[in-house]
CSV table of C-alpha atoms (C1' of nucleotides) in Angstrom, one decimal:
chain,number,residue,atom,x,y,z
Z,1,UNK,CA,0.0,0.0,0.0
Z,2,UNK,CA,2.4,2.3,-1.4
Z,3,UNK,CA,1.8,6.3,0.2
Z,4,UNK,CA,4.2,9.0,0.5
Z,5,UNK,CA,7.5,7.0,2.5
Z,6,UNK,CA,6.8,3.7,0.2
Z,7,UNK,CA,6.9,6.2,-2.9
Z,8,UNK,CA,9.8,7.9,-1.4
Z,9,UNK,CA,11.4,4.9,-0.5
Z,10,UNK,CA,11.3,3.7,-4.1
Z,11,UNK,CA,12.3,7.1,-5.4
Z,12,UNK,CA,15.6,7.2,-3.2
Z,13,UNK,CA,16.4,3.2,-4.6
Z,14,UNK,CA,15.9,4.0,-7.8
Z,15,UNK,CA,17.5,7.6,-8.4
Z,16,UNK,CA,21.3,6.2,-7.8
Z,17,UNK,CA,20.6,3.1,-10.3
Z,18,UNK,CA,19.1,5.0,-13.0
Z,19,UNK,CA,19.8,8.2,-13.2
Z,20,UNK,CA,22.2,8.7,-16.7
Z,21,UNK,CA,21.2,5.4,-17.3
Z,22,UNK,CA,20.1,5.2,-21.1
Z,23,UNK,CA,17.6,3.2,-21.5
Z,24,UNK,CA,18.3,0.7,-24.0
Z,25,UNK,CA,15.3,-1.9,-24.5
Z,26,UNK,CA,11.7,-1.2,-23.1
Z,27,UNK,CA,9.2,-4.1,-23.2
Z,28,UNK,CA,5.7,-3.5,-22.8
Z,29,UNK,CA,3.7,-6.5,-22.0
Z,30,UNK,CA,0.3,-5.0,-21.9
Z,31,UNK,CA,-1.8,-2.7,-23.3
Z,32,UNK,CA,-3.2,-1.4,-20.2
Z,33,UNK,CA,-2.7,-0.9,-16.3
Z,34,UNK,CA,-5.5,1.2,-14.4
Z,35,UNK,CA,-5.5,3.1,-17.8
Z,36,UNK,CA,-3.8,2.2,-20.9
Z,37,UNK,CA,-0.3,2.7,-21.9
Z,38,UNK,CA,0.5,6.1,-24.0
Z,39,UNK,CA,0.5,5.5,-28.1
Z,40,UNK,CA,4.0,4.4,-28.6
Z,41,UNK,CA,5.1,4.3,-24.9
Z,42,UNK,CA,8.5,1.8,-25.7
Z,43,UNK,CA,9.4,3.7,-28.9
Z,44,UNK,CA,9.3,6.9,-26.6
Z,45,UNK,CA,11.4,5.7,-23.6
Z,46,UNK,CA,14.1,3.8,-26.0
Z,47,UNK,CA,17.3,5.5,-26.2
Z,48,UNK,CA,16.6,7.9,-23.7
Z,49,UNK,CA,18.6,9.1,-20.9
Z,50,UNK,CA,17.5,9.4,-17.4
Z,51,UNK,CA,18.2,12.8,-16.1
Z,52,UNK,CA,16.4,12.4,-12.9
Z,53,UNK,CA,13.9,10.3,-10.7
Z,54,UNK,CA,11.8,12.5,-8.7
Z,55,UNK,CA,8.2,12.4,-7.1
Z,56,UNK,CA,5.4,14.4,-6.4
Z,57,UNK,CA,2.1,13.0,-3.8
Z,58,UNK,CA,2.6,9.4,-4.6
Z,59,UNK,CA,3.6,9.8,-8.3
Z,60,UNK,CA,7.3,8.9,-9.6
Z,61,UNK,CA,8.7,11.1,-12.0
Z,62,UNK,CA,11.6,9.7,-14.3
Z,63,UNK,CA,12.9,12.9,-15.6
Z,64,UNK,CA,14.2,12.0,-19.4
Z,65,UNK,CA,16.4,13.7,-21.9
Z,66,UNK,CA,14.1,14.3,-24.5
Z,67,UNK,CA,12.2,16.8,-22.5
Z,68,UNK,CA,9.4,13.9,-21.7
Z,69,UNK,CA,8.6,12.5,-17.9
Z,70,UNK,CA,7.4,9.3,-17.2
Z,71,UNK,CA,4.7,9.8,-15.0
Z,72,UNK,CA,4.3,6.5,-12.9
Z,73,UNK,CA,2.2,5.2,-10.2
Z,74,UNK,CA,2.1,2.3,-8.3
Z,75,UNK,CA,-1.8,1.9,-7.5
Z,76,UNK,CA,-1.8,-0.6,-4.5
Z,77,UNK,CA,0.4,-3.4,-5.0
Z,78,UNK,CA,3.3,-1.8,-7.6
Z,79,UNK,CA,6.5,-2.3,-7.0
Z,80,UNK,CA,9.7,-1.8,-9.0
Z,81,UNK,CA,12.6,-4.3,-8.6
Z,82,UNK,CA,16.2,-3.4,-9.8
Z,83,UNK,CA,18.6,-6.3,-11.2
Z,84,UNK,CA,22.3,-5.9,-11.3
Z,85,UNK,CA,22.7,-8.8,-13.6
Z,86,UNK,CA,21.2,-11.6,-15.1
Z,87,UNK,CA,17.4,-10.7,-14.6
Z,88,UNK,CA,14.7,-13.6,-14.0
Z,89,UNK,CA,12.4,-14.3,-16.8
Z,90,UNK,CA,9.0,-11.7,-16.4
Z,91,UNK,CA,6.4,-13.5,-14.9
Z,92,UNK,CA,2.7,-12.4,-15.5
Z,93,UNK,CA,2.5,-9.6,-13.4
Z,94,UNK,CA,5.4,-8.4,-14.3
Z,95,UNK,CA,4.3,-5.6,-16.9
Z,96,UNK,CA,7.3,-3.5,-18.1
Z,97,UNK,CA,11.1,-4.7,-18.0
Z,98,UNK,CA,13.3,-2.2,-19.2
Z,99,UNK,CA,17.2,-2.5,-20.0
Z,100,UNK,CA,19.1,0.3,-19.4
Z,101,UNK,CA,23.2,0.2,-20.6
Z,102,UNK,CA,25.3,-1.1,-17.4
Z,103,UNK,CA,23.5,-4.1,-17.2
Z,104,UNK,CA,21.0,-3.1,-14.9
Z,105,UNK,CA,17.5,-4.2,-15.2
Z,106,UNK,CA,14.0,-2.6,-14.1
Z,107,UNK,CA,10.7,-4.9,-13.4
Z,108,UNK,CA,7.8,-3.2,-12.9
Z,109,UNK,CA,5.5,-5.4,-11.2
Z,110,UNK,CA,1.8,-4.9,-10.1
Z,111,UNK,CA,-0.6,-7.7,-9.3
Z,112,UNK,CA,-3.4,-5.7,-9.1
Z,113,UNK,CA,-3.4,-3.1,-11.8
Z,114,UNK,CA,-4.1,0.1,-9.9
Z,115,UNK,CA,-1.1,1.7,-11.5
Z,116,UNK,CA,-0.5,3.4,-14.0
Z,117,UNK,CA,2.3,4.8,-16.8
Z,118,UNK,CA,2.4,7.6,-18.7
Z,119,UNK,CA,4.2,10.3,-20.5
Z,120,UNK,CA,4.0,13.8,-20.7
Z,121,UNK,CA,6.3,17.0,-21.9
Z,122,UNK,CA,7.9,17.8,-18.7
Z,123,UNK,CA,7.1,21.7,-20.1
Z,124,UNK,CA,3.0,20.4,-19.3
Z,125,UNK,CA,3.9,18.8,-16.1
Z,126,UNK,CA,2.6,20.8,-14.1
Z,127,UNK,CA,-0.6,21.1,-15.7
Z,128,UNK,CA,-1.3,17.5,-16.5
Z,129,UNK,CA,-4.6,16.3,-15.1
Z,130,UNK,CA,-2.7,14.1,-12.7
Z,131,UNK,CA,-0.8,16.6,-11.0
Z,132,UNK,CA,-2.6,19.9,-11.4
Z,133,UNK,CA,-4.6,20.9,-7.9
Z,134,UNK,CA,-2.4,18.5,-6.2
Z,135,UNK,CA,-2.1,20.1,-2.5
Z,136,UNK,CA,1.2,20.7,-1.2
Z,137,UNK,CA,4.3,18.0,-0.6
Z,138,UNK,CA,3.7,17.7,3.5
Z,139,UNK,CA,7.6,17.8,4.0
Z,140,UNK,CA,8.4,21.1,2.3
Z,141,UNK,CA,7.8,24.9,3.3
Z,142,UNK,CA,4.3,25.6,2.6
Z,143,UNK,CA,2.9,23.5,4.4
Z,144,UNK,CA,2.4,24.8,8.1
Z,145,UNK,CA,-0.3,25.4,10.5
Z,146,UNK,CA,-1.9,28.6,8.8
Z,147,UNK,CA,-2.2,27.2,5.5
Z,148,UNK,CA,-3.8,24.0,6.9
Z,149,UNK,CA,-6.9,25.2,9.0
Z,150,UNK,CA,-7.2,27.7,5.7
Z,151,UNK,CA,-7.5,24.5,3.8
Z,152,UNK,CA,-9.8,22.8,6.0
Z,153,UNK,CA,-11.9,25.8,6.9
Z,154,UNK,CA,-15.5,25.0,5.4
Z,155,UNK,CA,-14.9,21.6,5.1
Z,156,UNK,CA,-17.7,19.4,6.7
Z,157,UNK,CA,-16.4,16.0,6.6
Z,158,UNK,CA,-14.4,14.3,9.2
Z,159,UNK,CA,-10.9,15.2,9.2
Z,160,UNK,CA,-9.6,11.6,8.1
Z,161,UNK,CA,-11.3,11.7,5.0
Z,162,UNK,CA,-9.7,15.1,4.5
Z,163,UNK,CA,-6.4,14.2,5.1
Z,164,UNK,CA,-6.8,11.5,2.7
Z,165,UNK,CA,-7.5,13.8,0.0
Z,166,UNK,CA,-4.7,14.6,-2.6
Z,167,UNK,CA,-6.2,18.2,-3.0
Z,168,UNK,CA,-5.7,19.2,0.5
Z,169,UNK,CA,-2.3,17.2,1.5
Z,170,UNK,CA,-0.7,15.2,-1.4
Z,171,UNK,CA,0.9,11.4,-0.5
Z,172,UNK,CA,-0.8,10.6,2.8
Z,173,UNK,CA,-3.2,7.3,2.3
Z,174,UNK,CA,-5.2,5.4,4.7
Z,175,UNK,CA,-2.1,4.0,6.6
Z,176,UNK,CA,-0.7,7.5,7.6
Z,177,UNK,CA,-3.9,8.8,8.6
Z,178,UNK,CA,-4.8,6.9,11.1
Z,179,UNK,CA,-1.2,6.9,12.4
Z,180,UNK,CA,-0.9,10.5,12.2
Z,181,UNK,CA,-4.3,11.2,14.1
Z,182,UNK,CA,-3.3,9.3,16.9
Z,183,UNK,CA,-0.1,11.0,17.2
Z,184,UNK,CA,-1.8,14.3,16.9
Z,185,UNK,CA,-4.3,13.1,19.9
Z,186,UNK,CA,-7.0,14.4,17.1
Z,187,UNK,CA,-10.4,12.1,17.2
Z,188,UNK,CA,-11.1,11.0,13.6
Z,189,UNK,CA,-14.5,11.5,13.5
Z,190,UNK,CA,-13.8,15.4,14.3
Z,191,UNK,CA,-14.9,18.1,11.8
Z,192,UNK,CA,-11.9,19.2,9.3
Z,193,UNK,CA,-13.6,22.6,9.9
Z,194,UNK,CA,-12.9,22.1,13.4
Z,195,UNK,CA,-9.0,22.2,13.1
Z,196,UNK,CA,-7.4,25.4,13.9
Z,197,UNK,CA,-5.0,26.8,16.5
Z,198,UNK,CA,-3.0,24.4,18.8
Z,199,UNK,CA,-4.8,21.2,17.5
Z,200,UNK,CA,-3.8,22.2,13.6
Z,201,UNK,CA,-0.1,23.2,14.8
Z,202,UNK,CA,-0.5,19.4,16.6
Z,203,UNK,CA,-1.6,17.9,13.5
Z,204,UNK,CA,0.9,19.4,11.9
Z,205,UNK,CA,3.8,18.4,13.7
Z,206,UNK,CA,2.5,14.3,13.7
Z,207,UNK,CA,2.1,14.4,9.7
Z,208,UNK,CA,6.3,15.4,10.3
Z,209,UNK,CA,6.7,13.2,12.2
Z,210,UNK,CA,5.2,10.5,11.5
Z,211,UNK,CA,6.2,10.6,8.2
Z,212,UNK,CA,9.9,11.8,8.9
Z,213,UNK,CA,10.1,8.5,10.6
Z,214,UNK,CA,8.4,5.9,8.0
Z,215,UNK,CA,10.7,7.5,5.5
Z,216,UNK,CA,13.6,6.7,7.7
Z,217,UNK,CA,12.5,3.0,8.4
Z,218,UNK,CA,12.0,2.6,4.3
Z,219,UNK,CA,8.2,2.5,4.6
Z,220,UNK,CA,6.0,0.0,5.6
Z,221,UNK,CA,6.0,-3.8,4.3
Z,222,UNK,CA,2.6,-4.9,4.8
Z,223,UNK,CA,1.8,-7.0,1.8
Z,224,UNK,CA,3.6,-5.5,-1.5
Z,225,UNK,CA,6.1,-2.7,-0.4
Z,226,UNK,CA,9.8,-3.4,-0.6
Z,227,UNK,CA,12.5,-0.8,-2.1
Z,228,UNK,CA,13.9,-1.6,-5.3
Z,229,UNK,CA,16.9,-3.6,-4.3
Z,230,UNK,CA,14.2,-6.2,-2.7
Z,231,UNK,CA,14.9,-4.4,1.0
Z,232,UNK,CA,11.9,-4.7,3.3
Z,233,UNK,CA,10.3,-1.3,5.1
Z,234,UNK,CA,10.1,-1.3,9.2
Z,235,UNK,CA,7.4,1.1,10.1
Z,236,UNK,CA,5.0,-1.5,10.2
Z,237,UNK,CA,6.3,-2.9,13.3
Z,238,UNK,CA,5.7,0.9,15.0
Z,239,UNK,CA,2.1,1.3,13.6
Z,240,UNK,CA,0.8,2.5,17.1
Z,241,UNK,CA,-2.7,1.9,15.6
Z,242,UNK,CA,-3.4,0.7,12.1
Z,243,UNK,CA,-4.3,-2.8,12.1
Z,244,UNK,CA,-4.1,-3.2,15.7
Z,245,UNK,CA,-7.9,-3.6,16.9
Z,246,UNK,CA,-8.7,-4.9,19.9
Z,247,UNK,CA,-4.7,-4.2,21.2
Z,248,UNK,CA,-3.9,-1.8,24.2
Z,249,UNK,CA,-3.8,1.7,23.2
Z,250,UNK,CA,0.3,2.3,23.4
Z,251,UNK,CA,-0.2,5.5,25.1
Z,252,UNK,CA,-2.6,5.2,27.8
Z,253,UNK,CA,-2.6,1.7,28.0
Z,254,UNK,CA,-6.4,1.5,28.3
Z,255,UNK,CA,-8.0,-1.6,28.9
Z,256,UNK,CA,-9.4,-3.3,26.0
Z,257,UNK,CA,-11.5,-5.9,27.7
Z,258,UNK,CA,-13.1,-2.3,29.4
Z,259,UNK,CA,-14.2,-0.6,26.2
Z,260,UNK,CA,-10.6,1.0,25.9
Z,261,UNK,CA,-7.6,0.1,23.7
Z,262,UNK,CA,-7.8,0.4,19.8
Z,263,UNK,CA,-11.2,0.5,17.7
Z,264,UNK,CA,-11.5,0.1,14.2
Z,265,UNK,CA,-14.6,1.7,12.3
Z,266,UNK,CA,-15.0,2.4,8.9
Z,267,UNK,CA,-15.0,6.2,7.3
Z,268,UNK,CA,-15.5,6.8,3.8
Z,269,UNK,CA,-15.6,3.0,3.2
Z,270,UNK,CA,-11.8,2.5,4.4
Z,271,UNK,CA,-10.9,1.4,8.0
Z,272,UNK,CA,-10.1,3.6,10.6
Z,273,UNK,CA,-8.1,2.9,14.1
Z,274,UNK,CA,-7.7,5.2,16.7
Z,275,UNK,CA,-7.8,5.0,20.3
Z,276,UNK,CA,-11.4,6.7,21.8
Z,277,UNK,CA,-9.6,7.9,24.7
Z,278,UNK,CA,-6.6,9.4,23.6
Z,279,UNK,CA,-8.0,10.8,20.6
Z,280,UNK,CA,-10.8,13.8,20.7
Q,1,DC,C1',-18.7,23.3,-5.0
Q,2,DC,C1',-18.7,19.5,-1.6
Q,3,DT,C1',-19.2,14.8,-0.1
Q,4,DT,C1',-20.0,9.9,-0.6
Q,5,DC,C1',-20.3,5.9,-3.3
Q,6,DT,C1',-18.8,2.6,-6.9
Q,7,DC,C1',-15.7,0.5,-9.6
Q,8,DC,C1',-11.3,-1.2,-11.3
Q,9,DC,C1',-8.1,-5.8,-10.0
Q,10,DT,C1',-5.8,-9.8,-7.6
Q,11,DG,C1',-4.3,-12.3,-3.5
Q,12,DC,C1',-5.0,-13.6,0.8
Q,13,DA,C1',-7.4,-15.1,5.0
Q,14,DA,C1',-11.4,-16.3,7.4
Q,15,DG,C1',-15.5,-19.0,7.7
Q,16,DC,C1',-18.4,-22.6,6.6
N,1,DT,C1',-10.0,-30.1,2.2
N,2,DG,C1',-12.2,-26.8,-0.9
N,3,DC,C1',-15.2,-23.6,-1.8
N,4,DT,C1',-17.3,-18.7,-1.1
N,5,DT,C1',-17.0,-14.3,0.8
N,6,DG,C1',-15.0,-10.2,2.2
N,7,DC,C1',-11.3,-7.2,2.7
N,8,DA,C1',-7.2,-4.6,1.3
N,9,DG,C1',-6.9,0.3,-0.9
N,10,DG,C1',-5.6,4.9,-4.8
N,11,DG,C1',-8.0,7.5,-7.6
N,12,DA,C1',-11.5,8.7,-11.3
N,13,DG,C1',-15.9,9.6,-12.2
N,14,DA,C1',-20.8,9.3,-11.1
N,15,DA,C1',-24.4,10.3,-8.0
N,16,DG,C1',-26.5,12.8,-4.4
DNA sequence: CCTTCTCCCTGCAAGC
DNA sequence: TGCTTGCAGGGAGAAG
């Protein structure tokens, strides 16, 4: 369940193996992902250089030399897996192998199809439909307390499901909202309207954190998520909440056989966990 | 405009 | 054991 560390955490494997790589043969062994491939997408990426690998929200950006970016994202189970040498045959969900010179090899591999590829003039970036209205990277300057409760004023759903949506914070996913609720001591079922002063400045501070610290552990390996060199992610084993119903609430250590510890419900059609007591 | 719902897809686990 | 069912979830688009 790949969300803003997992991307990262793919960007920061891949950038040192690929970029000024040329790309030498591109194999396309679909037509389609989530949505289909771009008109000539091998022909496009053959011969190419890669200037850089970059992300924005949960989208990879491969950065090429003829002014094009391959715009790719990895949906719920993608993954891309880096060979040094002597590549395994494909196997059937693995959708796009390319070759690059130096004998390294790329798989991209997806059981499940939510991702996608495609290619546009890095000059439109910005503007492509993927990418435009986009809220702001949660890790850079822009995003602080002000701009936050501005973002949220109005809104009448509960702040989970705002946090979950790309147009308000890019990269956070299902995952990362619980965890970063509970870190912010912030109820889930609360108003997004109702976030201002000291709680947004706390809610702040855990989408930092939090974050800060998956990206350090290499994301979380739940079912799909490794890096690129096949290394496993560690957050998973510091979820304080996600996928932990029924378990003591770390933090207060309420008692789950008395109504306390950690309570799953579901928001928006997506699971939620929280803890009732720590979080209002 | 805002919000919620549905669908796409496969693999896995629980339940009978 | 072997089947069915439900869940996992990112994002687009429809519906309300």
């Amino acid at each position: 369940m790949p969300e803003l560390p997992e991307v990262e955490t793919v960007r920061r494997g891949l950038a040192p193996v690929l970029e000024g790589r040329i790309l030498v043969r591109v194999e396309q062994r679909r037509a389609n992902l989530r949505l289909p491939f771009p008109n000539d997408f091998a022909t496009r990426l053959r011969g190419r250089q890669v200037a850089e690998v970059g992300r924005r929200a949960k989208y990879l950006l491969f950065r090429l030399d003829s002014g094009e970016v391959l715009i790719a994202h990895l949906g719920m189970s993608g993954s891309f897996r880096i060979f040094h040498r002597d590549p395994p045959a494909p196997g059937p969900h693995d959708h796009v192998v390319i070759e690059t010179d130096k004998k390294v090899t790329l798989h991209f591999h997806d059981p499940r199809r939510f991702g996608l590829m495609t290619l546009t003039r890095a000059d439109d970036l910005e503007t492509h439909s993927m990418l435009a209205g986009l809220g702001p990277e949660p890790l850079e300057k822009g995003f602080d307390e002000a701009f936050l409760a501005e973002r949220l004023r109005g809104r009448r759903s509960p702040i989970k499901t705002a946090l979950m949506d790309q147009k308000i914070i890019a990269g956070l996913g299902n995952i990362y909202a619980s965890e970063i609720l509970f870190r912010a001591g912030i109820s889930p079922r609360r108003k997004a309207d109702s976030i201002r002063g000291v709680r947004a400045r706390r809610l702040v501070w855990a989408v930092r954190d939090v974050l800060g610290e998956a990206i350090i552990a290499g994301g979380s390996s739940l079912r799909d998520h490794r890096a690129p060199g096949g290394e496993l992610g560690y957050f998973q084993h510091r979820f304080a909440v996600y996928g932990r119903p029924g378990e003591p609430c770390p933090d207060c250590d309420c008692d789950p056989a008395r109504t306390g510890g950690i309570r799953r419900m579901v928001q928006s059609g997506r699971s939620t966990f929280y803890c009732a007591r720590r979080q209002r």
